[in-house]
PDB file of C-alpha atoms in Angstrom:
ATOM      1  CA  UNK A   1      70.710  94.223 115.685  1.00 75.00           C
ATOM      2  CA  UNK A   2      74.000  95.393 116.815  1.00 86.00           C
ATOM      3  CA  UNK A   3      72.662  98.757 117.807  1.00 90.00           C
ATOM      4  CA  UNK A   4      69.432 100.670 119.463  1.00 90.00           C
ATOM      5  CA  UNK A   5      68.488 104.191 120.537  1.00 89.00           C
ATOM      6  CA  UNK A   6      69.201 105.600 123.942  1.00 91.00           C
ATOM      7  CA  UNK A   7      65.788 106.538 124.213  1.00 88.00           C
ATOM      8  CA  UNK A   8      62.145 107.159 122.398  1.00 79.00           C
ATOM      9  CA  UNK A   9      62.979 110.906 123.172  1.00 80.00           C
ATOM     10  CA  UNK A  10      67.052 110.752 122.822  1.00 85.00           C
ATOM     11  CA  UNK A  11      67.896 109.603 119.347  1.00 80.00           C
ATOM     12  CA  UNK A  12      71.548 108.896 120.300  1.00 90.00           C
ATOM     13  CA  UNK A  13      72.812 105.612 118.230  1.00 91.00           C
ATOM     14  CA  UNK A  14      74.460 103.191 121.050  1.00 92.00           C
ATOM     15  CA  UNK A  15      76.292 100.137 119.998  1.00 92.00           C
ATOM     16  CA  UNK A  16      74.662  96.969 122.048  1.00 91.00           C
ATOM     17  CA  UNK A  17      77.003  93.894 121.369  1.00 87.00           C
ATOM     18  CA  UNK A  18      80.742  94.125 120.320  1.00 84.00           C
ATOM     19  CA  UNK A  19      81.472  94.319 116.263  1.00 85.00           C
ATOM     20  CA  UNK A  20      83.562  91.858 115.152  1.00 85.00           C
ATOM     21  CA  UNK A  21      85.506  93.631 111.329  1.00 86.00           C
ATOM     22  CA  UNK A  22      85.635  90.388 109.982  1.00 86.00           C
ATOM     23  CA  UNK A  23      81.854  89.654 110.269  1.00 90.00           C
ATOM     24  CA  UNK A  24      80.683  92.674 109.684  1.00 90.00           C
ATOM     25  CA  UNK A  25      82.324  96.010 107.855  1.00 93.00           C
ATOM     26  CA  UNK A  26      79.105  98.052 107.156  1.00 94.00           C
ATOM     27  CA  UNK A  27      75.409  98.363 108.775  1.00 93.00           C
ATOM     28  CA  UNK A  28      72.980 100.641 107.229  1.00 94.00           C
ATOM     29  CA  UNK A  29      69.759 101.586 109.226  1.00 92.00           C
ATOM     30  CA  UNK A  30      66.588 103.500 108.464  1.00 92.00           C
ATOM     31  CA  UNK A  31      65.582 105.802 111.354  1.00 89.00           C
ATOM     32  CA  UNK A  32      62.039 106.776 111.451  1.00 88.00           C
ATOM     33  CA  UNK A  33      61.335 109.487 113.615  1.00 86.00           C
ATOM     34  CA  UNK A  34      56.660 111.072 114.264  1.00 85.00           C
ATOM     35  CA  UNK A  35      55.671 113.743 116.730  1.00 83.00           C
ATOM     36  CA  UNK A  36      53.019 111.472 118.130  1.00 81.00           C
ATOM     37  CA  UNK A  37      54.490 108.323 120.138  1.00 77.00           C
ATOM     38  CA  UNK A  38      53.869 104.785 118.122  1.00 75.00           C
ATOM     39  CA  UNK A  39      50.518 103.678 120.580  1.00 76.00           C
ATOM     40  CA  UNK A  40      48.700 106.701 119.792  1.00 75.00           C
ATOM     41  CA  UNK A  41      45.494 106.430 117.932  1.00 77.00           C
ATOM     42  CA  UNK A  42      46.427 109.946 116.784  1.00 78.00           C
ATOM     43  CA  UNK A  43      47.502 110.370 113.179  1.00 79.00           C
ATOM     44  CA  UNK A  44      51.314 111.691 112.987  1.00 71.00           C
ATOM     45  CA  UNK A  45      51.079 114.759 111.849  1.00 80.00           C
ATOM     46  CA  UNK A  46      54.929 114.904 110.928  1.00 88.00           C
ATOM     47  CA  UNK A  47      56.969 112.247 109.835  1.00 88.00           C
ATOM     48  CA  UNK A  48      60.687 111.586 108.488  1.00 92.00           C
ATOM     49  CA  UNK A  49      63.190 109.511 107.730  1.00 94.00           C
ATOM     50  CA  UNK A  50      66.980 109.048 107.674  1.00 94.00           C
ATOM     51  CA  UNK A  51      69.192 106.602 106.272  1.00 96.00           C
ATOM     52  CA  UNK A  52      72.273 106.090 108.685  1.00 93.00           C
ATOM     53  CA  UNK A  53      75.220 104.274 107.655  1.00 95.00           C
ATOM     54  CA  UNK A  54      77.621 102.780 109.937  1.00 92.00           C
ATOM     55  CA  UNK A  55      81.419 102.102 108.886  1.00 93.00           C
ATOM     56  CA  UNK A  56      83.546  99.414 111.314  1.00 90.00           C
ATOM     57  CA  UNK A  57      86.746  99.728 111.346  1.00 87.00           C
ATOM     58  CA  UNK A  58      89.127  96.954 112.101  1.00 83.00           C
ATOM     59  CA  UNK A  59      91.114  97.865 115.154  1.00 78.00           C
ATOM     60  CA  UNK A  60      92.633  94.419 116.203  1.00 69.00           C
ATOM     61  CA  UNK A  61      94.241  93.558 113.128  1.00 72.00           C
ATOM     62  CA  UNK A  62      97.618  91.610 114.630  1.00 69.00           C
ATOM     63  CA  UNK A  63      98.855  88.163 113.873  1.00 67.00           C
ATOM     64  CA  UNK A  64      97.645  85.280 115.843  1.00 68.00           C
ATOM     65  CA  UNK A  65      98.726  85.467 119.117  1.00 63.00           C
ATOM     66  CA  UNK A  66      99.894  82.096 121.115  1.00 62.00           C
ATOM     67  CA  UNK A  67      99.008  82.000 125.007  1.00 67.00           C
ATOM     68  CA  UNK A  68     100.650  82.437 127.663  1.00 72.00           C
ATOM     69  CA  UNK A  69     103.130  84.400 125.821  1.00 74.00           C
ATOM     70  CA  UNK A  70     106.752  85.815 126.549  1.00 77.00           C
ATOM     71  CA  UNK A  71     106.854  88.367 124.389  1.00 80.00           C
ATOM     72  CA  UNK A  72     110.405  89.721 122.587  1.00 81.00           C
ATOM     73  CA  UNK A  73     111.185  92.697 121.170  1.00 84.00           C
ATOM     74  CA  UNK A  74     113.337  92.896 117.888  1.00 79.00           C
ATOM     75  CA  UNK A  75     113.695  96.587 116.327  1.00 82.00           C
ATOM     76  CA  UNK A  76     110.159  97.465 115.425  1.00 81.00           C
ATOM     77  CA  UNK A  77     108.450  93.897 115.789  1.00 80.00           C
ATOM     78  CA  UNK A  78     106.982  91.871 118.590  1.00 78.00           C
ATOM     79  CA  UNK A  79     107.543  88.299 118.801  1.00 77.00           C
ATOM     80  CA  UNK A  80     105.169  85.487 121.193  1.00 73.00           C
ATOM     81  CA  UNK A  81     107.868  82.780 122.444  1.00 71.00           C
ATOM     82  CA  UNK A  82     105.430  79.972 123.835  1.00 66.00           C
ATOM     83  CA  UNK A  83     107.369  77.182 125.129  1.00 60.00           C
ATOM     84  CA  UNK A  84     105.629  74.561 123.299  1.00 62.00           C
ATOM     85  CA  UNK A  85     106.329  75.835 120.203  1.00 56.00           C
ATOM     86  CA  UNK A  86     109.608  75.917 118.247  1.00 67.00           C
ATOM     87  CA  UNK A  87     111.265  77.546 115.482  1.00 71.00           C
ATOM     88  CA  UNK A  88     113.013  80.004 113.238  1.00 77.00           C
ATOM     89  CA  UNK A  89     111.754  83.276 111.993  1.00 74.00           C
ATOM     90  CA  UNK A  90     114.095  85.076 109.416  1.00 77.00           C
ATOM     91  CA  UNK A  91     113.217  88.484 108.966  1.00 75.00           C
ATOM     92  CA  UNK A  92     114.874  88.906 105.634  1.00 75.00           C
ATOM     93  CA  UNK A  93     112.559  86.138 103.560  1.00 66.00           C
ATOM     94  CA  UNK A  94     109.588  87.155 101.823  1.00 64.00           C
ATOM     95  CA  UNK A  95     107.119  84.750 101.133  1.00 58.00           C
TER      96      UNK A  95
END
C-alpha cells in the first residue's frame, strides 16, 4: 500500500511511496483499532473501526517538459526552447 501507521501506539497516517494523480486519485482504508495488542491470547475487550478516505490531488499538472531546457518568458506563459527542436507557437490559435 501507499501508506502505513507511524506506530502500533501512534495512529498517525504516513504516506510511504510517492502518489502519482494519474494512477491513483482516491485510496480508501479501513483502520481497525483493540485495547489488547494483535499476539495476545487475550480477548479484545474493545474494538472499532474507521473508514478513512484519502483524496490526491494533482499538483504537477504542466505540459511536457523537453530537457535541458532554456526556458522563455512571454506575458504569463513559459516556453522550453531545446535546441533540437524547432518551431512556431502562435498564441492566438485555438485548436
Amino acid at each position: 500500500g501507499e501508506f502505513r501507521l507511524e506506530s502500533s501506539f501512534n495512529p498517525n497516517i504516513l504516506v510511504k511511496e510517492l502518489l502519482d494523480y494519474d494512477k491513483i486519485k482516491q485510496v480508501t482504508m479501513t483502520l481497525y483499532v483493540q485495547d489488547t495488542p494483535l499476539a495476545s491470547t487475550t480477548k479484545a475487550s474493545y474494538t472499532a473501526t474507521t473508514t478513512v478516505v484519502v483524496h490526491i490531488t494533482d499538483t504537477d499538472n504542466r505540459p511536457p517538459w523537453f530537457q535541458p531546457c532554456t526556458e522563455h518568458e512571454f506575458g504569463t506563459s513559459k516556453v522550453c526552447v531545446n535546441s533540437g527542436y524547432e518551431g512556431t507557437v502562435n498564441f492566438n490559435e485555438t485548436s
